[in-house]
């Protein structure tokens, strides 16, 4: 007994529809709300009724918000660059060089990501004060590596292990130093993996809230997730939903653009042809 | 002309000893094949010469210079890997240029050397392609080309034909033989488990078994005078027949060895009576597996497509001058013809 074909097809598209709806509706509603102003905000509608950019104008002319976006861009970008550099050199050692305690070290790296942020928060706060990084963007770069490094190191180590060792040996015979091998052989071959992990690290750093709230104290240093949460109205009874939604849409766009750019770069099967294939 | 000399070379991985006291002396310009079953240490020996593995004990000399602690790239060696190991993200030209760039040669020199190698191997038209756009045979040529451009003193091949299909393997084998003639000054060391490759390519063959050098000699020396039962069984195709029991005891040995091509078959008289169990007709030869009463199963080569029925009763006579006798440790006993 099998269900008729049309039922299967309908069921399939129904499920797809539900998944798409639950993924996209919140963002759609944010965009919709951000384009409305004043009283229109409080009338529930699911189709665009008005097209009003005043929320965006007031957000961006605010002065601080532009600076806050730059803060976020700086923190996320620097975190990704440093993480990838450390991860690729670390994974070279972890994947290719035999040394005592390698397995233990890999497990330790993974276990770093095991602790909830809130559990390490106070200790980390002390550390950041001791380094004199409080209210500096470097405090975030430093602390975000707690969660970006474990998975970048792990993913890149796995990818590097999958590369045929003979390619590396050929490079050794060709007279390349370890650093040249990493730069000229591994980085180009691991590029898809680096793009993917780099993108995930960027998104994570871009969205992070708790550390950003704790380690930064002034408005001009804040990153956008915290800044948006702290947007307040003229009185304590007013929540400026329009502005909040406009800001949310603005900070989402860079991520969407990044994903769209890099998805084309994630070319699989780049290593095909290295060895018999 | 670069000579290669190994003196008491040992290699251990942890507590596992892979090579024991290997002594070899290769002359400049020689084509030497290391052959042996898998796990005999032949690839490890090649990697020691290349510098990809450290030598645990002993000395490696190239042209009289001690090479134990010299970096692989400074030894004047090129290597062709079993899997070709081309850089997948680089074009053929870049693949061949990479090593020369590392050696800090001028761009003109690099171009000239690559053009020359590409010409020799007829790969000039693929220079801008990536390895994945090439067939197995073309990749193999590029790998050889990359090795040639470095103008090595010693050329190493690690089972270069094992990834090719049978027809291409024969062609490439002939090309490697031709390459050796062109680069007459370059010493070539070639690792394989295929004794046919060894026999056809080598000036001299080194037979390895369980980390020991069993015998070194020209292909025909190894065929005619194997220094052990292992070599006798490994060199020659199909394998030599090894017969124990009474037949061997009658000659004062533990094992009586005779190659299939050195047994005469007759339908009416001979030394051993037996029944044909299986025949393999290859066109040029026919091999008959005969179940004899006194000597057990014996493989016999018959010239041409001689018709012989399975189940037929036949008589076999070994050619006495081609008999090899071995004691129970596998070492040769005095030849039968001398007895």
PDB file of N, CA, C and O in Angstrom, chain B residues 32-59:
ATOM      1  N   UNK B  32      67.898   0.917 -11.696  1.00  0.00           N
ATOM      2  CA  UNK B  32      67.800  -0.137 -10.689  1.00  0.00           C
ATOM      3  C   UNK B  32      66.349  -0.263 -10.251  1.00  0.00           C
ATOM      4  O   UNK B  32      65.681   0.746 -10.005  1.00  0.00           O
ATOM      5  N   UNK B  33      65.866  -1.478 -10.186  1.00  0.00           N
ATOM      6  CA  UNK B  33      64.490  -1.699  -9.749  1.00  0.00           C
ATOM      7  C   UNK B  33      64.497  -2.413  -8.403  1.00  0.00           C
ATOM      8  O   UNK B  33      65.182  -3.418  -8.236  1.00  0.00           O
ATOM      9  N   UNK B  34      63.771  -1.830  -7.435  1.00  0.00           N
ATOM     10  CA  UNK B  34      63.543  -2.514  -6.160  1.00  0.00           C
ATOM     11  C   UNK B  34      62.238  -3.282  -6.295  1.00  0.00           C
ATOM     12  O   UNK B  34      61.199  -2.694  -6.597  1.00  0.00           O
ATOM     13  N   UNK B  35      62.298  -4.567  -6.058  1.00  0.00           N
ATOM     14  CA  UNK B  35      61.094  -5.357  -6.229  1.00  0.00           C
ATOM     15  C   UNK B  35      60.910  -6.257  -5.012  1.00  0.00           C
ATOM     16  O   UNK B  35      61.874  -6.623  -4.344  1.00  0.00           O
ATOM     17  N   UNK B  36      59.672  -6.545  -4.713  1.00  0.00           N
ATOM     18  CA  UNK B  36      59.386  -7.406  -3.564  1.00  0.00           C
ATOM     19  C   UNK B  36      57.908  -7.366  -3.274  1.00  0.00           C
ATOM     20  O   UNK B  36      57.191  -6.516  -3.812  1.00  0.00           O
ATOM     21  N   UNK B  37      57.427  -8.258  -2.426  1.00  0.00           N
ATOM     22  CA  UNK B  37      56.000  -8.262  -2.104  1.00  0.00           C
ATOM     23  C   UNK B  37      55.663  -7.042  -1.250  1.00  0.00           C
ATOM     24  O   UNK B  37      56.569  -6.384  -0.737  1.00  0.00           O
ATOM     25  N   UNK B  38      54.382  -6.731  -1.093  1.00  0.00           N
ATOM     26  CA  UNK B  38      54.050  -5.542  -0.307  1.00  0.00           C
ATOM     27  C   UNK B  38      54.483  -5.760   1.137  1.00  0.00           C
ATOM     28  O   UNK B  38      54.418  -6.856   1.667  1.00  0.00           O
ATOM     29  N   UNK B  39      54.969  -4.680   1.729  1.00  0.00           N
ATOM     30  CA  UNK B  39      55.448  -4.756   3.100  1.00  0.00           C
ATOM     31  C   UNK B  39      56.893  -5.211   3.226  1.00  0.00           C
ATOM     32  O   UNK B  39      57.374  -5.425   4.328  1.00  0.00           O
ATOM     33  N   UNK B  40      57.616  -5.319   2.107  1.00  0.00           N
ATOM     34  CA  UNK B  40      58.992  -5.798   2.194  1.00  0.00           C
ATOM     35  C   UNK B  40      59.965  -4.669   2.482  1.00  0.00           C
ATOM     36  O   UNK B  40      61.135  -4.893   2.723  1.00  0.00           O
ATOM     37  N   UNK B  41      59.481  -3.436   2.444  1.00  0.00           N
ATOM     38  CA  UNK B  41      60.348  -2.299   2.766  1.00  0.00           C
ATOM     39  C   UNK B  41      60.885  -1.562   1.559  1.00  0.00           C
ATOM     40  O   UNK B  41      61.662  -0.636   1.682  1.00  0.00           O
ATOM     41  N   UNK B  42      60.423  -1.946   0.348  1.00  0.00           N
ATOM     42  CA  UNK B  42      60.988  -1.311  -0.848  1.00  0.00           C
ATOM     43  C   UNK B  42      60.615   0.162  -0.963  1.00  0.00           C
ATOM     44  O   UNK B  42      61.456   0.999  -1.299  1.00  0.00           O
ATOM     45  N   UNK B  43      59.353   0.479  -0.630  1.00  0.00           N
ATOM     46  CA  UNK B  43      58.945   1.890  -0.688  1.00  0.00           C
ATOM     47  C   UNK B  43      59.648   2.698   0.396  1.00  0.00           C
ATOM     48  O   UNK B  43      60.046   3.838   0.167  1.00  0.00           O
ATOM     49  N   UNK B  44      59.803   2.100   1.574  1.00  0.00           N
ATOM     50  CA  UNK B  44      60.498   2.784   2.655  1.00  0.00           C
ATOM     51  C   UNK B  44      61.934   3.095   2.243  1.00  0.00           C
ATOM     52  O   UNK B  44      62.442   4.193   2.487  1.00  0.00           O
ATOM     53  N   UNK B  45      62.576   2.130   1.599  1.00  0.00           N
ATOM     54  CA  UNK B  45      63.947   2.336   1.146  1.00  0.00           C
ATOM     55  C   UNK B  45      64.017   3.525   0.181  1.00  0.00           C
ATOM     56  O   UNK B  45      64.910   4.373   0.278  1.00  0.00           O
ATOM     57  N   UNK B  46      63.050   3.597  -0.712  1.00  0.00           N
ATOM     58  CA  UNK B  46      63.005   4.705  -1.674  1.00  0.00           C
ATOM     59  C   UNK B  46      62.812   6.034  -0.943  1.00  0.00           C
ATOM     60  O   UNK B  46      63.457   7.041  -1.265  1.00  0.00           O
ATOM     61  N   UNK B  47      61.928   6.029   0.066  1.00  0.00           N
ATOM     62  CA  UNK B  47      61.646   7.263   0.807  1.00  0.00           C
ATOM     63  C   UNK B  47      62.840   7.694   1.645  1.00  0.00           C
ATOM     64  O   UNK B  47      63.017   8.887   1.894  1.00  0.00           O
ATOM     65  N   UNK B  48      63.655   6.728   2.073  1.00  0.00           N
ATOM     66  CA  UNK B  48      64.884   7.080   2.790  1.00  0.00           C
ATOM     67  C   UNK B  48      65.840   7.802   1.848  1.00  0.00           C
ATOM     68  O   UNK B  48      66.461   8.801   2.221  1.00  0.00           O
ATOM     69  N   UNK B  49      65.947   7.295   0.623  1.00  0.00           N
ATOM     70  CA  UNK B  49      66.845   7.918  -0.347  1.00  0.00           C
ATOM     71  C   UNK B  49      66.325   9.307  -0.705  1.00  0.00           C
ATOM     72  O   UNK B  49      67.082  10.259  -0.839  1.00  0.00           O
ATOM     73  N   UNK B  50      64.981   9.433  -0.788  1.00  0.00           N
ATOM     74  CA  UNK B  50      64.378  10.724  -1.125  1.00  0.00           C
ATOM     75  C   UNK B  50      64.528  11.716   0.016  1.00  0.00           C
ATOM     76  O   UNK B  50      64.534  12.927  -0.200  1.00  0.00           O
ATOM     77  N   UNK B  51      64.620  11.208   1.240  1.00  0.00           N
ATOM     78  CA  UNK B  51      64.694  12.105   2.392  1.00  0.00           C
ATOM     79  C   UNK B  51      63.340  12.365   3.021  1.00  0.00           C
ATOM     80  O   UNK B  51      63.207  13.246   3.868  1.00  0.00           O
ATOM     81  N   UNK B  52      62.327  11.609   2.605  1.00  0.00           N
ATOM     82  CA  UNK B  52      60.998  11.788   3.204  1.00  0.00           C
ATOM     83  C   UNK B  52      60.901  11.056   4.536  1.00  0.00           C
ATOM     84  O   UNK B  52      59.983  11.289   5.312  1.00  0.00           O
ATOM     85  N   UNK B  53      61.835  10.122   4.771  1.00  0.00           N
ATOM     86  CA  UNK B  53      61.928   9.458   6.074  1.00  0.00           C
ATOM     87  C   UNK B  53      63.368   9.598   6.551  1.00  0.00           C
ATOM     88  O   UNK B  53      64.289   9.628   5.735  1.00  0.00           O
ATOM     89  N   UNK B  54      63.530   9.663   7.874  1.00  0.00           N
ATOM     90  CA  UNK B  54      64.884   9.729   8.411  1.00  0.00           C
ATOM     91  C   UNK B  54      65.495   8.341   8.470  1.00  0.00           C
ATOM     92  O   UNK B  54      64.802   7.360   8.715  1.00  0.00           O
ATOM     93  N   UNK B  55      66.791   8.291   8.272  1.00  0.00           N
ATOM     94  CA  UNK B  55      67.506   7.023   8.369  1.00  0.00           C
ATOM     95  C   UNK B  55      67.804   6.773   9.843  1.00  0.00           C
ATOM     96  O   UNK B  55      68.372   7.626  10.521  1.00  0.00           O
ATOM     97  N   UNK B  56      67.376   5.601  10.353  1.00  0.00           N
ATOM     98  CA  UNK B  56      67.583   5.305  11.768  1.00  0.00           C
ATOM     99  C   UNK B  56      69.061   5.059  12.050  1.00  0.00           C
ATOM    100  O   UNK B  56      69.611   5.547  13.029  1.00  0.00           O
ATOM    101  N   UNK B  57      69.685   4.280  11.175  1.00  0.00           N
ATOM    102  CA  UNK B  57      71.099   3.989  11.376  1.00  0.00           C
ATOM    103  C   UNK B  57      71.729   3.682  10.022  1.00  0.00           C
ATOM    104  O   UNK B  57      71.068   3.175   9.127  1.00  0.00           O
ATOM    105  N   UNK B  58      73.010   3.992   9.886  1.00  0.00           N
ATOM    106  CA  UNK B  58      73.700   3.727   8.634  1.00  0.00           C
ATOM    107  C   UNK B  58      73.909   5.009   7.850  1.00  0.00           C
ATOM    108  O   UNK B  58      73.579   6.103   8.327  1.00  0.00           O
ATOM    109  N   UNK B  59      74.453   4.858   6.645  1.00  0.00           N
ATOM    110  CA  UNK B  59      74.796   6.040   5.857  1.00  0.00           C
ATOM    111  C   UNK B  59      74.248   5.965   4.439  1.00  0.00           C
ATOM    112  O   UNK B  59      74.230   4.892   3.832  1.00  0.00           O
TER     113      UNK B  59
END
